[in-house]
PDB file of C-alpha atoms and ligand atoms in Angstrom:
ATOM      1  CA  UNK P  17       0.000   0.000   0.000  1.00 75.00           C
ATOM      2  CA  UNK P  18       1.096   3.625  -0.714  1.00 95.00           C
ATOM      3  CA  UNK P  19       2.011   5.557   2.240  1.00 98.00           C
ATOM      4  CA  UNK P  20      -0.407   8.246  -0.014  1.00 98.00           C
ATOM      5  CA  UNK P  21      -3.218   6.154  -1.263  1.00 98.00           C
ATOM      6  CA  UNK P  22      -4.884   7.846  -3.835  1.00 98.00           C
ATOM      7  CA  UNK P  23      -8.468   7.306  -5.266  1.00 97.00           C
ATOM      8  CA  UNK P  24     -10.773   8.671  -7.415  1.00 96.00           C
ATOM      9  CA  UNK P  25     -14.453   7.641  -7.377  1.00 95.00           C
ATOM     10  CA  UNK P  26     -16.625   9.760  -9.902  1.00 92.00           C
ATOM     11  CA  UNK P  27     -15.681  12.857  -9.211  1.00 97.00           C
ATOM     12  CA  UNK P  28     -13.817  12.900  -5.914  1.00 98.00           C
ATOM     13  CA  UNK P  29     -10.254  12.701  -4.764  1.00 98.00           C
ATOM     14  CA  UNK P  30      -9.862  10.929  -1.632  1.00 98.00           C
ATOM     15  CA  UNK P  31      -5.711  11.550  -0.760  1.00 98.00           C
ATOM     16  CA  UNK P  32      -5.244   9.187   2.529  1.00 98.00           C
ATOM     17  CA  UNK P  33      -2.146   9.792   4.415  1.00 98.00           C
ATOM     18  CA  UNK P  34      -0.892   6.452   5.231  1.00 98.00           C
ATOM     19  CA  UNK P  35       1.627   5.268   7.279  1.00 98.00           C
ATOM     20  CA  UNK P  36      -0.053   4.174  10.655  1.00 97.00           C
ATOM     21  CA  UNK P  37       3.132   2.486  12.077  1.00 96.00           C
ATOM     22  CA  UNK P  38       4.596   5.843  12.462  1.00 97.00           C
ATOM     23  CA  UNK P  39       1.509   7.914  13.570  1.00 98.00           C
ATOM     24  CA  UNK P  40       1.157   9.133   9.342  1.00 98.00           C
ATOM     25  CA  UNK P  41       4.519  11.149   9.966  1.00 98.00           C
ATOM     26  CA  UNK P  42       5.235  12.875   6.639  1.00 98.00           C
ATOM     27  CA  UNK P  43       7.926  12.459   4.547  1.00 97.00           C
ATOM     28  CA  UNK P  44       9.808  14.235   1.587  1.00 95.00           C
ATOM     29  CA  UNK P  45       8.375  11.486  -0.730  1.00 96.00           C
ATOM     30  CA  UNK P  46       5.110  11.994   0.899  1.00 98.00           C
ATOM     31  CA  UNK P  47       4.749  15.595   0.547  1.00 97.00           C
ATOM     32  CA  UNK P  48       6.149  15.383  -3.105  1.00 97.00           C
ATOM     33  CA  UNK P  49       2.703  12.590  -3.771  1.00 98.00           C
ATOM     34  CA  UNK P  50       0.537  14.586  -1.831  1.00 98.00           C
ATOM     35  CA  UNK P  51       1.573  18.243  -4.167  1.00 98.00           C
ATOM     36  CA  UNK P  52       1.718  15.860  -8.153  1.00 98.00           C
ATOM     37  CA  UNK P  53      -1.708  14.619  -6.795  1.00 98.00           C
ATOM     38  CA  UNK P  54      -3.257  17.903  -5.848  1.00 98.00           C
ATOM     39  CA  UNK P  55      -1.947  19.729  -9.141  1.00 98.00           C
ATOM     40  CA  UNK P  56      -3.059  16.694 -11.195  1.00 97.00           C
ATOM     41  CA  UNK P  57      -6.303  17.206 -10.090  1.00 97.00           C
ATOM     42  CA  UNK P  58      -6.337  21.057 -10.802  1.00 92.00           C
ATOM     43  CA  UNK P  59      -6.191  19.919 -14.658  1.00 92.00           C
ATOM     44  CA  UNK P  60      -8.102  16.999 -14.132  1.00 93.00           C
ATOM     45  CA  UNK P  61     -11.525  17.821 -16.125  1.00 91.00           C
ATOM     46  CA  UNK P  62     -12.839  14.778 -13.881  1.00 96.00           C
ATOM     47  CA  UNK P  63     -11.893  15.914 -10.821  1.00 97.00           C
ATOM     48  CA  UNK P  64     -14.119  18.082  -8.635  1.00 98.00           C
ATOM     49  CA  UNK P  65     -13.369  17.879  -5.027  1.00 98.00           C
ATOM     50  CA  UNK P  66     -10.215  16.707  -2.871  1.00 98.00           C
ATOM     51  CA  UNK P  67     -10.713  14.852   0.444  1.00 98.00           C
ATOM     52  CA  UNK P  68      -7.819  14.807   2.437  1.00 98.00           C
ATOM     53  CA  UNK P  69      -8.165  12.246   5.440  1.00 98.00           C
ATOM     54  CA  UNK P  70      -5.273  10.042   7.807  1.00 98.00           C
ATOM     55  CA  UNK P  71      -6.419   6.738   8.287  1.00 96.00           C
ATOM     56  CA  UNK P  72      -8.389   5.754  11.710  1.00 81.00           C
ATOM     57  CA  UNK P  73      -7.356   7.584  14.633  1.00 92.00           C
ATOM     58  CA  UNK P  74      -4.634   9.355  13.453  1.00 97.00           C
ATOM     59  CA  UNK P  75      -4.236  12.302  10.831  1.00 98.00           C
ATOM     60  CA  UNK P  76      -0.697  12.940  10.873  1.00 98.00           C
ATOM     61  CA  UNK P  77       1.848  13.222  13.686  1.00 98.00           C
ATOM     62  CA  UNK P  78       3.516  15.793  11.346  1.00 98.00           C
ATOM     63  CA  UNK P  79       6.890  16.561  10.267  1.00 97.00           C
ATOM     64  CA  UNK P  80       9.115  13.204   9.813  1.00 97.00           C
ATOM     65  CA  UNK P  81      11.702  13.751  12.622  1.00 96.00           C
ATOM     66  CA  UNK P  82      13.975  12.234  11.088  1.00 95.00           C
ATOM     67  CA  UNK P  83      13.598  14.213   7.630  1.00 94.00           C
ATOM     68  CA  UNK P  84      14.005  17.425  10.264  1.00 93.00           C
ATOM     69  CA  UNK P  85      17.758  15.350  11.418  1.00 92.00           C
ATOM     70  CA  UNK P  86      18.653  14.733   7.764  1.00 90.00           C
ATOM     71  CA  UNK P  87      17.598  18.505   7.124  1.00 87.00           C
ATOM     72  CA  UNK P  88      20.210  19.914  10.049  1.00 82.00           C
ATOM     73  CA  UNK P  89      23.226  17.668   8.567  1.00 75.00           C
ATOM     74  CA  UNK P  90      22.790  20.198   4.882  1.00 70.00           C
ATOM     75  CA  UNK P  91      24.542  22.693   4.298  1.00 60.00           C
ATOM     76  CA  UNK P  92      21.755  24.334   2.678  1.00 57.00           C
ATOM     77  CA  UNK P  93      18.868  22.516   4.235  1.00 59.00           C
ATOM     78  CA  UNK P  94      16.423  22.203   2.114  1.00 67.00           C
ATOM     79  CA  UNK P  95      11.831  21.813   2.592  1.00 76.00           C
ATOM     80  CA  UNK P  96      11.677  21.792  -1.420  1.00 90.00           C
ATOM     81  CA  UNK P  97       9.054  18.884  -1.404  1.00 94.00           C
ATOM     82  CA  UNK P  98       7.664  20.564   2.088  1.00 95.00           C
ATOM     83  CA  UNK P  99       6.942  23.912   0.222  1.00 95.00           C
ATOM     84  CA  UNK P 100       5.984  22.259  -3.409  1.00 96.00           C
ATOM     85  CA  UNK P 101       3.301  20.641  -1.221  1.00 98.00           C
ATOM     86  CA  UNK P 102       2.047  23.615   0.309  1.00 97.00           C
ATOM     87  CA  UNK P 103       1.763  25.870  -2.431  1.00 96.00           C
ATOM     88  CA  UNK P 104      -0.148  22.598  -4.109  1.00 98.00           C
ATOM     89  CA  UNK P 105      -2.666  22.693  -1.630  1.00 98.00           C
ATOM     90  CA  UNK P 106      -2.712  26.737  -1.416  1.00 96.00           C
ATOM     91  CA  UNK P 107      -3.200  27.705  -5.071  1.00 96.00           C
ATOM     92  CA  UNK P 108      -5.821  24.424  -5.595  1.00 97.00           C
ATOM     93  CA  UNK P 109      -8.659  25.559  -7.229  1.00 96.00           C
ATOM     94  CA  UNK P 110     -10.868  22.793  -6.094  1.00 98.00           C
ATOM     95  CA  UNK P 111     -12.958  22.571  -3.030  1.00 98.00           C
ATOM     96  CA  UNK P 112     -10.871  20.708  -0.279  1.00 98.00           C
ATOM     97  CA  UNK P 113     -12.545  18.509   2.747  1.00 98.00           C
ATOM     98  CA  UNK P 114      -9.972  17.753   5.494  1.00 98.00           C
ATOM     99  CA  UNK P 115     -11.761  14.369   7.200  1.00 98.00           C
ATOM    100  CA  UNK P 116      -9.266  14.851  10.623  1.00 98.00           C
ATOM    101  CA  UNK P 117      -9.862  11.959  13.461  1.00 98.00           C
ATOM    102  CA  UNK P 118      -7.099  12.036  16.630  1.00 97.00           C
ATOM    103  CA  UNK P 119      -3.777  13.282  16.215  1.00 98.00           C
ATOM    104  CA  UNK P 120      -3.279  16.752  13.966  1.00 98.00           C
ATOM    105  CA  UNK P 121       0.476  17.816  14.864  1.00 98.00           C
ATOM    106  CA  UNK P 122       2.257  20.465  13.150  1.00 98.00           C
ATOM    107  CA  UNK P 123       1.693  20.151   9.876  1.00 98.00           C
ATOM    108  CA  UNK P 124      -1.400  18.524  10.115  1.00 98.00           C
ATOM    109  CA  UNK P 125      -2.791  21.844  12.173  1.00 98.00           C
ATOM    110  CA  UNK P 126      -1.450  24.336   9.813  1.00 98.00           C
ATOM    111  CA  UNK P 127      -2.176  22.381   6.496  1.00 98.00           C
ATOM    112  CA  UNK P 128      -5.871  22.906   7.877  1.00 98.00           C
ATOM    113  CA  UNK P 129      -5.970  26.287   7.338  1.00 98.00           C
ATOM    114  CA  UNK P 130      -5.593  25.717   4.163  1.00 98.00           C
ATOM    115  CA  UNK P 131      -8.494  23.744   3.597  1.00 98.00           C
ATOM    116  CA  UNK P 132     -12.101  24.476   2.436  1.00 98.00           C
ATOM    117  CA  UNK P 133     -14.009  22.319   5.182  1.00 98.00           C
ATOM    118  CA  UNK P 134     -12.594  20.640   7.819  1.00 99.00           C
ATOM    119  CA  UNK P 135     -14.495  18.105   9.793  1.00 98.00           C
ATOM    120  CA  UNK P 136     -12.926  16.582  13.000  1.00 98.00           C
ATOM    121  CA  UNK P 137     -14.039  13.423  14.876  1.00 98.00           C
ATOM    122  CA  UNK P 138     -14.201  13.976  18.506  1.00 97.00           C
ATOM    123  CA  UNK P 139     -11.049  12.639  19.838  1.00 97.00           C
ATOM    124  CA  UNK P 140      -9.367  14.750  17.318  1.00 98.00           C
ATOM    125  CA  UNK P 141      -6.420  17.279  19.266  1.00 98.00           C
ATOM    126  CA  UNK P 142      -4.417  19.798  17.580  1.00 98.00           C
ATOM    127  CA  UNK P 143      -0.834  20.510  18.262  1.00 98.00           C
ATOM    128  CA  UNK P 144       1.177  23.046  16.892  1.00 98.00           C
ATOM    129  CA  UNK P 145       4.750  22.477  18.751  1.00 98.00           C
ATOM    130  CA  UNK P 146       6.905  24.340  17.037  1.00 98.00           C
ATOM    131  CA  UNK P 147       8.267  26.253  19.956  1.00 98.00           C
ATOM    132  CA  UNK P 148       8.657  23.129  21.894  1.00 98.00           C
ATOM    133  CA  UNK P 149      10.961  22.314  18.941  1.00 98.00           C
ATOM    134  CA  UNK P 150      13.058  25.201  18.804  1.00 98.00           C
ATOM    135  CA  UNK P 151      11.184  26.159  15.764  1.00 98.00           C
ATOM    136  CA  UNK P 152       9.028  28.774  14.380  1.00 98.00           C
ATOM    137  CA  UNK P 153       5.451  28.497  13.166  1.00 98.00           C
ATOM    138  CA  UNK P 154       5.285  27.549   9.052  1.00 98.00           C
ATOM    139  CA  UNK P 155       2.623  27.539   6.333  1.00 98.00           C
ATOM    140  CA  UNK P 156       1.668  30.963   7.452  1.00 98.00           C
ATOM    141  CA  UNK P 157      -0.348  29.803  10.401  1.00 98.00           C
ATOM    142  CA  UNK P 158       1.790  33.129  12.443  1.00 98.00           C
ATOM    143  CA  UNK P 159      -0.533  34.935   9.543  1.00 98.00           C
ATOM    144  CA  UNK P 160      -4.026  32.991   9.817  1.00 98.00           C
ATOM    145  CA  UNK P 161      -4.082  32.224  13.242  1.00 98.00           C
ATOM    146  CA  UNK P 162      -3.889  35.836  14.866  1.00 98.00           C
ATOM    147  CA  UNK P 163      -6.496  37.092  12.430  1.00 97.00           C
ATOM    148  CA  UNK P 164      -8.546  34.094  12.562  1.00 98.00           C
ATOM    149  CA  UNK P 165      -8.965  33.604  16.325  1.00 98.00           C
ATOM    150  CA  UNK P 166      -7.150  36.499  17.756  1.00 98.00           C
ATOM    151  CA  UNK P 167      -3.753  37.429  18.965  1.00 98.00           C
ATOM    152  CA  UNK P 168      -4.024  35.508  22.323  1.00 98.00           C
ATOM    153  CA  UNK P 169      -5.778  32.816  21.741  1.00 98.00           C
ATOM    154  CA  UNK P 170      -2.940  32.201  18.982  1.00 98.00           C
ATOM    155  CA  UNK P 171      -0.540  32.969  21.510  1.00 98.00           C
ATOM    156  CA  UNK P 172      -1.633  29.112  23.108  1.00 98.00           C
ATOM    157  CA  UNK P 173      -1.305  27.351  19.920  1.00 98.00           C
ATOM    158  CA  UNK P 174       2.110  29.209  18.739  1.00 98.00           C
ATOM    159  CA  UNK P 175       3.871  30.266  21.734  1.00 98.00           C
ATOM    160  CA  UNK P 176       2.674  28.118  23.961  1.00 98.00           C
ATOM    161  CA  UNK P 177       2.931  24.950  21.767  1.00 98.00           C
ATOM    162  CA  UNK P 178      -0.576  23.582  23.183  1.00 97.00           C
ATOM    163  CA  UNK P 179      -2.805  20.606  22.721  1.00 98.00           C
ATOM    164  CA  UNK P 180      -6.106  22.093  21.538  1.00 98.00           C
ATOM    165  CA  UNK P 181      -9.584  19.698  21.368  1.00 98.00           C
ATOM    166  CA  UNK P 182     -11.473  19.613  18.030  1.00 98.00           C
ATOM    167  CA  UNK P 183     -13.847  21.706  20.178  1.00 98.00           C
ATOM    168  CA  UNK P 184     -12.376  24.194  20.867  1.00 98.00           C
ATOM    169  CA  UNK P 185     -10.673  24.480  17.476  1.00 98.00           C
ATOM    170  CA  UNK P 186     -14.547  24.701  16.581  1.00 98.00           C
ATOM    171  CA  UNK P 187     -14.785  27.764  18.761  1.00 98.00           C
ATOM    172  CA  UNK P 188     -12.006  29.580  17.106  1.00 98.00           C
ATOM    173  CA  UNK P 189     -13.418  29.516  13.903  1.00 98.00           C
ATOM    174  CA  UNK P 190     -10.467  26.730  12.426  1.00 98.00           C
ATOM    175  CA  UNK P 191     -13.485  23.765  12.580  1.00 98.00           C
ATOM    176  CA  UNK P 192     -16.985  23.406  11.149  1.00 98.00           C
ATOM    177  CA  UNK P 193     -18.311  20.498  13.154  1.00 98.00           C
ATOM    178  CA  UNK P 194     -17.169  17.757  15.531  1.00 98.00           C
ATOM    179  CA  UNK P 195     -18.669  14.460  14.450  1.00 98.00           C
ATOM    180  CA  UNK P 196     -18.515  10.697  16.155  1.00 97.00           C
ATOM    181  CA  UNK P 197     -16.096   9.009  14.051  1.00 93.00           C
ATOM    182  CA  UNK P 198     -19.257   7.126  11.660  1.00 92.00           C
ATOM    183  CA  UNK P 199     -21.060  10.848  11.571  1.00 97.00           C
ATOM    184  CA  UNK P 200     -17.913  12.103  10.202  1.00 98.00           C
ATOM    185  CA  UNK P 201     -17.382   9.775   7.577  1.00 97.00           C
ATOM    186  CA  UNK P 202     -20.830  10.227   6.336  1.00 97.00           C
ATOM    187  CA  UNK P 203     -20.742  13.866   6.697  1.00 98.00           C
ATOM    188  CA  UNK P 204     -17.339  14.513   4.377  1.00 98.00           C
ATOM    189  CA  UNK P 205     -18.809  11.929   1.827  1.00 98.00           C
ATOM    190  CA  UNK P 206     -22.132  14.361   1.943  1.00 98.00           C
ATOM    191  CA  UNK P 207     -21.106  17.252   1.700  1.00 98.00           C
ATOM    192  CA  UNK P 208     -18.009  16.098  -1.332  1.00 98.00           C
ATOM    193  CA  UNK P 209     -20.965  15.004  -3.231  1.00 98.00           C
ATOM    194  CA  UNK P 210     -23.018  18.355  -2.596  1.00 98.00           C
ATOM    195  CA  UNK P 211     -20.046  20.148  -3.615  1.00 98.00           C
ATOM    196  CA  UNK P 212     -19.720  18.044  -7.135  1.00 98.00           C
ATOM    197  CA  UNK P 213     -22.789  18.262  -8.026  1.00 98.00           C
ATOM    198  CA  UNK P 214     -22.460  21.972  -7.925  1.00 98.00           C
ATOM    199  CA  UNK P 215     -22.221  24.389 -10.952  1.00 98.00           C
ATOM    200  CA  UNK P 216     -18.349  24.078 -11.147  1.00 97.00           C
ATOM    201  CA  UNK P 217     -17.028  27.073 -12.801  1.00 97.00           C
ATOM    202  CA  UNK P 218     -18.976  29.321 -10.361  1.00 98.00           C
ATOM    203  CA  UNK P 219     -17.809  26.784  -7.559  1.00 98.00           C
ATOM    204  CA  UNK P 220     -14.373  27.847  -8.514  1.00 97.00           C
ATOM    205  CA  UNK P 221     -14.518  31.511  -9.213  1.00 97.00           C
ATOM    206  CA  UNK P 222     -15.946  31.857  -6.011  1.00 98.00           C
ATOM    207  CA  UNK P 223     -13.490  30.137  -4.049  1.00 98.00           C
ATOM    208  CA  UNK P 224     -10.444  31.723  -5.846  1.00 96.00           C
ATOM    209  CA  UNK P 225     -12.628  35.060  -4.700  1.00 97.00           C
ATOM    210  CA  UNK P 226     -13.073  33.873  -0.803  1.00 97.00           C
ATOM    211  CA  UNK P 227      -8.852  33.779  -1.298  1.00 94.00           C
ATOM    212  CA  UNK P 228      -8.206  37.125  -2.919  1.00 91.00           C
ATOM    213  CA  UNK P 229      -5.335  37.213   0.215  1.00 90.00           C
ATOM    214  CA  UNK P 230      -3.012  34.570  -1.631  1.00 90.00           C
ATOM    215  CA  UNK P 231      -0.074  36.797  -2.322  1.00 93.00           C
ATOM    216  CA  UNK P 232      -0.310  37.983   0.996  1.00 95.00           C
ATOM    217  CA  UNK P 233      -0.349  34.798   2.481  1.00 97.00           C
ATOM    218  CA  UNK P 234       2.217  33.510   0.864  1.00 96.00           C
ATOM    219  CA  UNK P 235       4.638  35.897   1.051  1.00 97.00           C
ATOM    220  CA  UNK P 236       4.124  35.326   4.605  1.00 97.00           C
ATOM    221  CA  UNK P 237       4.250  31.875   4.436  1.00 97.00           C
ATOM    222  CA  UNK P 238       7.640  32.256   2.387  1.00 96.00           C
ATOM    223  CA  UNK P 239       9.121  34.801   5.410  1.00 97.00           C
ATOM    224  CA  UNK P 240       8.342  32.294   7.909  1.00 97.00           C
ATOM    225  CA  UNK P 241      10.248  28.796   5.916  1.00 95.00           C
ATOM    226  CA  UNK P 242      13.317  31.635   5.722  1.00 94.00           C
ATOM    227  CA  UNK P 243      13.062  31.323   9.463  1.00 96.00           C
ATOM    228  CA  UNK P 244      12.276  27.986  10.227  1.00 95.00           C
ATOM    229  CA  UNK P 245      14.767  26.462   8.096  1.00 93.00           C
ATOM    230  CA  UNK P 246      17.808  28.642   9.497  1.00 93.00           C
ATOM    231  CA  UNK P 247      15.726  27.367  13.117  1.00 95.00           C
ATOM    232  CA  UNK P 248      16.170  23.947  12.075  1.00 93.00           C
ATOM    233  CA  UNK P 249      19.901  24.326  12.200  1.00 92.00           C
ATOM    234  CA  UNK P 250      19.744  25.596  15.829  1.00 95.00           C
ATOM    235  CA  UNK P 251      21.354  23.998  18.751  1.00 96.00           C
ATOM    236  CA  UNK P 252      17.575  24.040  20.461  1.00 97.00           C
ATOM    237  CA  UNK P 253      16.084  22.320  17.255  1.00 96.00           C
ATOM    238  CA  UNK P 254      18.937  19.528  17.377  1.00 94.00           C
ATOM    239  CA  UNK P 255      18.585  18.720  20.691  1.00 96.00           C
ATOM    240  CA  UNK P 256      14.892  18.435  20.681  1.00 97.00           C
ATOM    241  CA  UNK P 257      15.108  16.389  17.440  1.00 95.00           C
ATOM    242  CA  UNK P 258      17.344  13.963  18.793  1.00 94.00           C
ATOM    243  CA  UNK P 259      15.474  13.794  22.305  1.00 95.00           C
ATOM    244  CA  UNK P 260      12.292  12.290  20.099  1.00 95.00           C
ATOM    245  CA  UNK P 261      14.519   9.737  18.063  1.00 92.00           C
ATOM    246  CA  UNK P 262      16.105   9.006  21.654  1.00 92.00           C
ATOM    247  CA  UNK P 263      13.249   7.842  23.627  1.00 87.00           C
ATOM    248  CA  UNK P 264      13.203   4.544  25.022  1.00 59.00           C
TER     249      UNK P 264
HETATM  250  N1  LIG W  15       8.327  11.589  12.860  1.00 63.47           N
HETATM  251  C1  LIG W  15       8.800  10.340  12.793  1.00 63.47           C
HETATM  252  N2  LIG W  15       8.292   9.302  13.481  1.00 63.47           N
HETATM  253  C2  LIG W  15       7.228   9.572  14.259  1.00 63.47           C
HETATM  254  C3  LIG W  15       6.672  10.850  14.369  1.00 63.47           C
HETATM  255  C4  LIG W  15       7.265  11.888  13.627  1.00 63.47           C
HETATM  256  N3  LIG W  15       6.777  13.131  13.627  1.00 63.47           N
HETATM  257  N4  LIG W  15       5.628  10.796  15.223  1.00 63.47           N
HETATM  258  C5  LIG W  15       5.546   9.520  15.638  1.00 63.47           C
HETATM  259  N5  LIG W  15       6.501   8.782  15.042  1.00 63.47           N
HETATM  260  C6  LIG W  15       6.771   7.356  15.211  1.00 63.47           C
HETATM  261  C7  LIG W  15       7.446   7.056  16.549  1.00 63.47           C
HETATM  262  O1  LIG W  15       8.845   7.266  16.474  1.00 63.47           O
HETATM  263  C8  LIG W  15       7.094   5.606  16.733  1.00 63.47           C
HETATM  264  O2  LIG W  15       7.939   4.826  15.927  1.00 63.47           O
HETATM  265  P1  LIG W  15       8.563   3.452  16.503  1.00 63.47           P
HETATM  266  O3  LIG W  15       7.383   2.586  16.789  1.00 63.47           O
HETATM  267  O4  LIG W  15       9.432   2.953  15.402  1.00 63.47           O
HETATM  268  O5  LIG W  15       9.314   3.838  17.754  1.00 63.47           O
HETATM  269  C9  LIG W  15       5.682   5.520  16.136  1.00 63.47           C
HETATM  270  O6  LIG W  15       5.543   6.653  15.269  1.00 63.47           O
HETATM  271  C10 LIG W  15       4.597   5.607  17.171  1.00 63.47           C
HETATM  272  O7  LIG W  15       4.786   6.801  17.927  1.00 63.47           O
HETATM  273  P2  LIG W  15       4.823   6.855  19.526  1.00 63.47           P
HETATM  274  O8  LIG W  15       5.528   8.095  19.936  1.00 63.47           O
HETATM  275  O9  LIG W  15       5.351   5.559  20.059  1.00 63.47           O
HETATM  276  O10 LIG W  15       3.259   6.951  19.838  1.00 63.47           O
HETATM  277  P3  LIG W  15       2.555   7.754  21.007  1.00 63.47           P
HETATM  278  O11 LIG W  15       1.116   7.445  20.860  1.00 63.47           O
HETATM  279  O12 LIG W  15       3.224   7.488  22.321  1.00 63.47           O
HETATM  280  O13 LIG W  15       2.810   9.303  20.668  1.00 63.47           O
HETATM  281  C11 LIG W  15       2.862  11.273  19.267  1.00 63.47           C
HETATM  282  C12 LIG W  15       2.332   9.833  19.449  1.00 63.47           C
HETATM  283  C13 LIG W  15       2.456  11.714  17.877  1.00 63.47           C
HETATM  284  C14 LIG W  15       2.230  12.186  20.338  1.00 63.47           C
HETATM  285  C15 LIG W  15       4.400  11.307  19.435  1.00 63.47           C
HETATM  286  O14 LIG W  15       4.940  10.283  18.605  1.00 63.47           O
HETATM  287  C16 LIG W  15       5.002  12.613  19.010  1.00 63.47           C
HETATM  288  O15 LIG W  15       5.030  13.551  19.814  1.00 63.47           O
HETATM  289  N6  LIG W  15       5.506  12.700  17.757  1.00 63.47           N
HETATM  290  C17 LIG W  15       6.182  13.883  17.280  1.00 63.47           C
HETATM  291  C18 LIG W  15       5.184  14.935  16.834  1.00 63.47           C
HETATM  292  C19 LIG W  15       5.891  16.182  16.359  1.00 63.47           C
HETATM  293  O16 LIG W  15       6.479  16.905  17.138  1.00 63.47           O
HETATM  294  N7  LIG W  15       5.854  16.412  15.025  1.00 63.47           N
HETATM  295  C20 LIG W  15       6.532  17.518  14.394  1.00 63.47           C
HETATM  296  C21 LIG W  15       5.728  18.739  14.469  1.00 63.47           C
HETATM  297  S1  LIG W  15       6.566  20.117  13.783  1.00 63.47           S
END
């Protein structure tokens, strides 16, 4: 199995992140399937609507530690297949469902923000640990999270490095609705079909109007890698990368 099964039934994508052994930690190769998939679709006449799930009980546990370690031995450390993914999922023109059930760490936070719906199961919790890392926030969630929820209430998630319920995510405006983990299934695979049975171009247009902040965002999301990958080479970020791999 592909550690990013893809499938298309009629006219939606279901992406599944899928490497379970290792809490669906993302790596370089995983990003890279996760960005040609997205961008495929985007000229896919076929395709209409992206769902982008972990498998049971666990979205992602984020970042591939060990991708960070390789990352701090460069020179020049490179995200390339990082960033190709995010600007994948940021300039898609398609509707995108995130279908998010337990763990949502780093990545699999931010990446939410970037989505069109996102649906949690209730024993979904959000982590964005950065700090705890020696890291600073990425995919412009220093940008969307201030303006989204408020300055201090971003504060917990970025400074802070906090675990945050599916719940209270709701509250802050990152969540439409907490579901029991059947509810949710049901619910993403409703409303994907609403949204292809849609009129599309207008479907479009008015997403790509609901983001008339892109170049905004991304320049901010561009400032912030500039950070985090000279972070990544920090004495901090090394020591807290080799504390994970460490554990007995
Ligand atoms: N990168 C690489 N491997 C990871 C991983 C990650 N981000 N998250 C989990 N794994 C691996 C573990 O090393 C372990 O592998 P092993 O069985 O070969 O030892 C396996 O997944 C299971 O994880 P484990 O830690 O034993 O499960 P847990 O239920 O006790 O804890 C987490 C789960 C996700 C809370 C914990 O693994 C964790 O904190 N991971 C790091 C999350 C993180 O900081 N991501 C980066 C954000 S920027």
């Amino acid at each position: 199995m592909q550690r990013i099964a893809i499938e298309q039934h009629e006219h939606i994508l279901t992406l599944t992140i899928n490497r379970p052994d290792k809490k669906n930690a993302l790596t370089r190769d995983m990003y890279l399937s996760l960005a040609n998939a997205i961008n495929y679709a985007g000229h896919d006449e076929d395709a209409r609507v992206i769902i982008i799930k972990g498998t049971d009980g666990v979205f992602t546990a984020g970042n591939d530690m060990h991708d960070f370690i390789a990352a701090t031995s460069q020179t020049d450390a490179e995200i390339n297949e990082t960033e190709q993914f995010m600007r994948a999922l940021m300039e898609c023109e398609l509707p995108i469902i995130a279908q998010v059930e337990g763990l949502a760490i780093g990545i699999g936070a931010t990446l939410l923000l970037h989505c069109d719906f996102v649906y949690c199961s209730r024993n979904t919790i959000l982590k964005t640990p950065f700090i705890n890392l020696g890291l600073v926030p990425e995919y412009a969630s220093s940008y969307i999270m201030p303006r989204l929820m408020g300055h201090v209430k971003a504060s917990e998630w970025l400074l802070l490095g906090e675990s945050v319920t599916a719940e209270s995510a709701k509250d802050m405006g990152m969540v439409n609705e907490v579901l029991e983990t059947e509810a949710l299934k049901a619910k993403v695979t409703q409303t994907a079909q609403k949204l292809a049975d849609l009129p599309q171009t207008a479907l479009r247009q008015s997403k790509r109007l609901m983001k008339s902040n892109t170049i905004a965002v991304k320049e901010h999301m561009y400032a912030e890698l500039k950070i985090f990958i000279a972070a990544m080479q920090s004495e901090d970020a090394k020591q807290a990368f080799d504390a994970f791999v460490q554990r007995s």
